[in-house]
């Protein structure tokens, strides 16, 4: 009976070790890229604000400027486009690691402040798109003088 108890503890201990290895594997693995939509990846985005504008930085290395579309609808900024698949050197090869996403993408960000969409500027340099969104000037109370005719 004691032998059974010891075997049981050993089995539980081995199962715990295997579960730990499995969880470590999943923690280090990238999420699966297969999704049920034509969009297969989302670029990384930083958003910060200054006193008079919002600034978005979008990481898009390898995406041509002609393949980008930026829209602003109310308080939602959207960038979409496509990164073409590029194979290094030859068209035939065996991949040992494949982490650079390609294909269509779309990323929408809710903006924390109303912006002047007409005054928006975007530049693309070194794989980063910088989008400057001027804030809408706040309504201020203005005293209006009255003239007597």
Backbone as a ProteinNet text record, in pm:
[ID]
protein_1_A
[PRIMARY]
XXXXXXXXXXXXXXXXXXXXXXXXXXXXXXXXXXXXXXXXXXXXXXXXXXXXXXXXXXXXXXXXXXXXXXXXXXXXXXXXXXXXXXXXXXXXXXXXXXXXXXXXXXXXXXXXXXXXXXXXXXXXXXXXXXXXXXXXXXXXXXXXXXXXX
[TERTIARY]
82.2	0	86.4	196.5	286.2	348.2	384.2	439.8	343.6	215.6	115.1	113.2	118.1	115.9	237.4	355.4	476.6	469.2	419.8	405.3	310.6	204.3	106.6	170.8	249.8	318.8	418.7	490.6	585	513.1	396.9	319.6	271.8	223.5	177.1	293.4	407.1	525.5	570.5	570.3	609.1	508.7	380.1	277.6	294.1	328	350.2	468.4	576.3	692.6	657.3	583.5	544.8	452	361.2	271.4	350.8	450.8	536.3	610.2	663.3	730.7	634.1	512.3	412	376.9	355.2	322	438.7	562.3	679.1	685.3	653	652.3	550.1	427.9	324.1	358.5	420.6	457.1	561.3	650	754.9	712.9	604	560.6	482	493.4	413.4	271.2	172.1	34.4	14.9	-77.3	-100	-148.2	-100.2	-134.8	-260.4	-311.2	-430.8	-552.1	-625.2	-747.3	-856.7	-978	-1089.4	-1123.7	-1023.3	-1045.5	-929.2	-947.8	-838	-721.9	-745.5	-639.9	-563.5	-430.4	-355.1	-259	-237.9	-147.5	-183.2	-138	-160.4	-26.3	2	127.9	124.3	242.6	254.2	231.3	164	129.6	162.4	222.4	238.2	150.7	82.4	-1.1	31.6	69.6	92	35.1	21.7	-34.5	51.1	44.7	106.6	-7.5	25.3	-80	-175.8	-123.8	-208.8	-225.1	-169.3	-184.9	-171.5	-225.2	-202.5	-101.1	-12.9	87.9	81.4	67.3	66.8	193.1	261.8	376.1	335.5	345.3	305.2	426.8	459.4	575.1	535.6	591.5	553.5	673.9	779.2	898	859.7	909.6	885.7	755.1	675.6	549.7	575	537.2	554.1	450.2	491.7	401.2	277.1	293.6	179.4	79.6	119.5	31.2	-40.2	-32.6	-93.3	-217.4	-314.4	-433.3	-464.4	-476.8	-507.7	-640	-730.6	-858.7	-885.2	-961.8	-1007.2	-1157.2	-1232.1	-1377.6	-1422.8	-1469.5	-1506.3	-1385.3	-1386.2	-1271	-1195.2	-1201.7	-1132.6	-1032.2	-906.2	-798.1	-781.2	-774	-754.8	-643.2	-551.6	-448.2	-459.1	-456.5	-464.5	-369.7	-336.1	-245.8	-205.4	-88.8	-41.5	110.7	169.7	314	331.3	404.9	430.3	529.2	512.7	604.1	734.6	844.4	975.3	1056	1106.4	1191.5	1335.6	1418.3	1558.4	1632.6	1692.5	1780.4	1710	1651.1	1591.5	1443.7	1374.5	1231.9	1206.9	1306	1290.1	1383.5	1331.1	1414.2	1336.3	1406.8	1345.4	1356.4	1243.4	1243.1	1269.2	1353.6	1375.8	1306.6	1278.1	1204	1132.8	1008.1	930.4	843.8	889.5	818.2	775.4	827.3	792.9	660.5	559.1	425.6	417.5	334.5	309	160.9	118.3	-21.1	-93.4	-224.4	-301.4	-304.6	-319.1	-332.3	-429.7	-483	-568.6	-558.5	-546.4	-539.1	-621.9	-716	-799.1	-773.4	-763	-736.2	-841.1	-907.1	-999.3	-915.3	-939.1	-861.6	-921.6	-837.2	-886.9	-939.1	-913.4	-954.4	-1010	-1102.2	-1143.7	-1026.3	-1010.6	-900.6	-953.2	-868.1	-896.3	-845.8	-934.1	-894	-832.5	-879.4	-827.7	-682.1	-640.1	-504.3	-405.9	-449.1	-363.9	-250.4	-129.5	-11.7	48.2	100	164.8	296.7	400.8	530.3	576.4	656.5	705.5	856.8	925.7	1071.2	1123.1	1220.1	1285.3	1187.2	1081.8	986.6	882.5	883.3	785.1	699	568.6	476	443.1	466.5	431.3	311.8	204.8	82.5	58.4	51.3	26.6	-119.2	-194.6	-337	-360.1	-382	-407	-537.4	-533	-654.3	-749	-878.2	-978.5	-969.2	-964	-954.3	-1080.4	-1060.8	-1173.4	-1256.6	-1386.3	-1473.6	-1440	-1421.9	-1392.4	-1504.4	-1526.7	-1623.2	-1557.2	-1622.5	-1568.7	-1668.1	-1618	-1705.5	-1719.9	-1844.5	-1873.6	-1924.4	-1855.2	-1898.6	-2020.3	-2106.7	-2227.8	-2211.2	-2232.5	-2221.5	-2361.7	-2373.6	-2500.5	-2500.1	-2611.4	-2623.5	-2687.7
-119.1	0	125.2	121.4	236.6	256.4	145.5	153.2	221.5	189.9	252.8	403	439.8	581.7	654.3	594.1	655.1	665.9	563.2	567.2	680.4	695	800.4	937.3	958.5	1086.5	1110	1004.8	1018.4	1054.6	990.1	1020.4	1165.9	1211.6	1350	1446.2	1414.6	1498.7	1505.3	1390.8	1388.1	1466.8	1452.9	1526.1	1677.3	1718.6	1860.4	1913.9	1836	1876.8	1889.7	1793.1	1797.6	1916.3	1941.5	2056.3	2186	2194.9	2312.4	2334.4	2226.5	2237.3	2282.3	2227.3	2265.2	2414	2460.4	2601.5	2692.3	2650.6	2726.9	2736.4	2626.2	2625.3	2725.3	2722.7	2814.7	2959.4	2982.5	3119	3175.4	3092.6	3138.8	3139.8	3073.8	3064.7	3188.7	3224	3334.1	3284	3371.9	3328.1	3284.5	3193.3	3149.1	3265.2	3267.6	3378.2	3349.5	3228.7	3196.8	3255.1	3337	3395.9	3381.4	3404.5	3394.3	3529.2	3599.2	3726.1	3749.2	3836.7	3862.3	3938	4006.6	4078.2	3978.7	3971.5	3870.3	3927.2	4057.1	4112.3	4257.9	4307.4	4446.8	4509.8	4626.6	4692.3	4749.1	4762.2	4823.1	4973.5	5031.9	5174.3	5237.5	5355.8	5440.8	5563.1	5607.1	5727.4	5813.2	5939	6031.9	6168.2	6254.8	6386.8	6495.8	6610	6731.8	6828.1	6952.7	7049.9	7071.9	7068.1	7103.7	6994.7	6875.3	6771.2	6630.4	6534.1	6392.3	6343.8	6254.9	6201.5	6049.6	5988.7	5843.2	5801.7	5700.4	5640	5496.3	5458	5324	5255.1	5136.9	5063	4979.8	5017.9	4952.8	4925.4	4868.8	4837	4745.7	4778	4694.8	4721.1	4817.6	4852	4975.4	4967.2	5081.7	5188.4	5313.1	5425.8	5416.9	5368.5	5356.9	5250.3	5162.9	5056.7	5095.1	5222.4	5268.4	5351.4	5338.7	5423.7	5462.6	5593.4	5644.3	5717.9	5686.1	5756.8	5798.3	5905.6	5950.9	5970.9	5896.5	5905.9	5933.6	6054.7	6101.7	6093.3	6006.6	5998.5	5865.7	5806.4	5680.3	5697.6	5668.7	5670.3	5527.9	5510.5	5378.2	5384.9	5288.9	5274.7	5133.5	5122	4989.7	4985.8	4866.6	4849.4	4705	4684.2	4548.7	4548.1	4450.2	4427.7	4306.9	4327.9	4219.7	4121.3	3996.1	3891.9	3902.7	3909.2	3913.3	3794	3718.1	3604.1	3646.3	3625.1	3662.6	3576.8	3638.6	3568.8	3481.9	3372.1	3279.9	3258	3206.6	3179.3	3044.9	2957.2	2825.5	2816.3	2772.7	2759.7	2694.9	2652.7	2592.3	2692.7	2734.5	2828.3	2754.4	2810.7	2757.7	2845.8	2967.1	3061.4	3157.5	3191.7	3280.4	3368.5	3492	3581.6	3712.3	3743.7	3869.6	3850.3	3919.6	3906	3977.4	3923	3987.5	3973.9	4044.2	4040.8	4167	4167.8	4287.6	4310.8	4437	4472.3	4587.1	4601	4715.2	4735.3	4861.1	4894.3	5018.6	5011.7	5126.3	5162	5291.4	5342.2	5447.9	5433.1	5536.9	5651.6	5771.4	5888.1	5947.6	5987.3	6036.6	6179.8	6252	6392.1	6413.1	6508.6	6542.8	6606.5	6570.6	6623.2	6693.3	6779.4	6848.3	6759.1	6678.3	6581.9	6650.5	6770	6841.9	6884.6	6906.8	6951.7	6839.1	6714.2	6598.9	6587.7	6554.7	6534	6397.9	6330.3	6200.7	6197.2	6144.8	6126.5	5983.1	5934.8	5797.4	5799.4	5748.8	5748.9	5632.4	5559.9	5448.6	5345.6	5315.3	5213.4	5258.9	5389.4	5443.1	5548.4	5536.3	5639.7	5725.7	5857.4	5951.3	6031.5	6028	6099.8	6205.3	6331.4	6444.6	6486.3	6480.6	6513.9	6635.6	6752.8	6871.1	6855	6891.7	6886.5	6998.6	6970.8	7074.6	7172.1	7298	7399.6	7395.9	7400.8	7396.2	7524	7507.3	7624.4	7707.7	7834.2	7923.8	8025.1	8072.4	8178.8	8308.5	8375.3	8500.3	8611.3	8719.3	8833.5	8914.2	8940.8	9015.1	9152.8	9252.8	9390.3	9428.5	9508.3	9553.6	9702.8	9736.9	9878.2	9936.9	10059.8	10132.3	10202.7	10195.9	10264.1	10396.9
0	0	0	73	75.3	-62	-131.9	-266.7	-362.4	-351.4	-436.6	-412.4	-287.1	-251	-309.6	-300.6	-353.4	-506.2	-574.9	-720.7	-760.9	-687.7	-715.7	-702.9	-598.7	-579	-691.7	-733.4	-844.4	-974.2	-998.8	-1119.9	-1119.6	-1007.1	-996.5	-1016.6	-960.6	-974.6	-1120.5	-1189.5	-1330.6	-1415.3	-1383.5	-1457.9	-1437	-1316.1	-1286.9	-1368.3	-1376.9	-1455.7	-1603.5	-1655.9	-1797.1	-1824.6	-1732.6	-1748.2	-1744.7	-1658.6	-1653.3	-1783.7	-1843.9	-1973.8	-2082.5	-2080.9	-2180	-2167.2	-2045.1	-2023.9	-2062.6	-2033.3	-2075.9	-2228	-2295.6	-2442.1	-2495.3	-2440.2	-2486.7	-2453.2	-2341.1	-2302.7	-2397.3	-2450.1	-2540.4	-2685.3	-2718.6	-2858	-2897.7	-3025.2	-3077	-3099.2	-3087.5	-3109.5	-3253.8	-3278	-3415.8	-3501.8	-3625.2	-3714.5	-3796.3	-3794.1	-3870.9	-3800.7	-3871.7	-3818.4	-3922.2	-3882.5	-3974.4	-4032.9	-4084.7	-4152.6	-4246.5	-4346.8	-4439.4	-4374.5	-4262.8	-4193.2	-4107.3	-4126.3	-4053.5	-3951	-3948.6	-3847.3	-3821.5	-3707.4	-3669	-3635.5	-3692.1	-3658.8	-3517.1	-3457.2	-3324.3	-3335.8	-3235.6	-3238	-3103.1	-3107	-2988.7	-3009.6	-2906.8	-2912.1	-2791.9	-2817.9	-2706.9	-2745.1	-2645.1	-2672.8	-2613.4	-2680.1	-2630	-2600.1	-2570.2	-2539.3	-2655.3	-2779.2	-2892.9	-2998.9	-2976	-3077.6	-3018.7	-3093.2	-3066	-3168.6	-3127.5	-3218.1	-3213.3	-3331.4	-3346	-3419.1	-3365.7	-3433.3	-3464.3	-3592.8	-3634.9	-3696.3	-3646	-3694.4	-3816.8	-3934	-4058.9	-4148.5	-4092.9	-4173.3	-4288.6	-4406.9	-4523.6	-4595.3	-4548.8	-4615.4	-4700.4	-4827.3	-4917.1	-4884.8	-4899	-4873	-4961.5	-5082.9	-5175	-5131.1	-5038.5	-4989.1	-4859.8	-4818.7	-4693.4	-4719.7	-4630.8	-4632.4	-4488.6	-4464.2	-4330.6	-4337.2	-4244.1	-4235.7	-4091.6	-4079.1	-3947.8	-3959.9	-3879.1	-3880.5	-3737.4	-3715.2	-3581.3	-3489.8	-3391	-3300.9	-3317.5	-3437.9	-3463.1	-3576.6	-3545.9	-3643.8	-3695.5	-3828	-3886.5	-3989.4	-3980.3	-4081.9	-4137	-4269.4	-4332.1	-4450.2	-4488	-4600.4	-4614.5	-4676.5	-4696.8	-4703.7	-4637.3	-4648.4	-4739	-4847.3	-4941.7	-4881.3	-4912	-4863.4	-4940.2	-4868.2	-4932.4	-4884.2	-4977.7	-4944.3	-4966.2	-4867.5	-4878	-4978.2	-5078.1	-5171.7	-5273.1	-5233.1	-5329.6	-5298.2	-5397.9	-5381.4	-5312.1	-5312.2	-5252.2	-5131.7	-5020.7	-4902.7	-4790.8	-4690	-4573.3	-4459.1	-4406.9	-4295.6	-4164.9	-4082.1	-3947.7	-3844.4	-3884.2	-3799.5	-3893	-3861.3	-3947.6	-3859.4	-3835.8	-3745.6	-3811.5	-3929.3	-3995.4	-4067.4	-4019.3	-4076	-4210	-4297.4	-4425.2	-4455.3	-4558.1	-4597.9	-4553.6	-4566.4	-4531.9	-4381.1	-4343.5	-4202.3	-4189.2	-4070.5	-4035.9	-3886.1	-3846.7	-3704.3	-3680.4	-3587.8	-3551.4	-3406.1	-3380.1	-3246.9	-3214.1	-3099.6	-3052	-2997.5	-3048.4	-3006.6	-2879	-2784.1	-2655.8	-2660.7	-2768.7	-2782.7	-2922.8	-2940.9	-3077.3	-3151.9	-3281.5	-3361	-3486.1	-3541.4	-3666.8	-3779.1	-3837.2	-3939.3	-4060.6	-4094.3	-4211.5	-4192.8	-4069.3	-4042.9	-4015.7	-4031.1	-4002.3	-4103.5	-4052.7	-4138.5	-4105.8	-4208.5	-4187.2	-4263.4	-4198.7	-4263.8	-4240.2	-4334.1	-4327.6	-4340.1	-4237.7	-4239.3	-4156.4	-4210.6	-4140.6	-4085.5	-4161.6	-4119.8	-4019.2	-3984.5	-3890.7	-3958.9	-3940	-3986.6	-3866	-3879.4	-3772.6	-3820.9	-3743.3	-3778.4	-3672.2	-3715.8	-3625.6	-3643.5	-3536	-3538.1	-3449	-3507.6	-3423.8	-3346.1	-3219.6	-3137.8	-3179.4	-3165.5	-3189.5	-3073.6	-3107.8	-3002	-2917.3	-2788.8	-2694.7	-2707.5	-2686.5	-2684.6	-2562	-2585	-2473.7	-2461.9	-2342.9	-2322.7	-2367	-2458.1	-2511	-2481.1	-2428.1	-2401.3	-2529.4	-2566.5	-2687.6	-2646.9	-2698.6	-2668.2	-2750.6	-2692.4	-2761.3	-2792.3	-2918.4	-2958.7	-2971.1	-2931	-2941.3	-3075.6	-3149.4	-3278.9	-3262.6
[MASK]
+++++++++++++++++++++++++++++++++++++++++++++++++++++++++++++++++++++++++++++++++++++++++++++++++++++++++++++++++++++++++++++++++++++++++++++++++++++

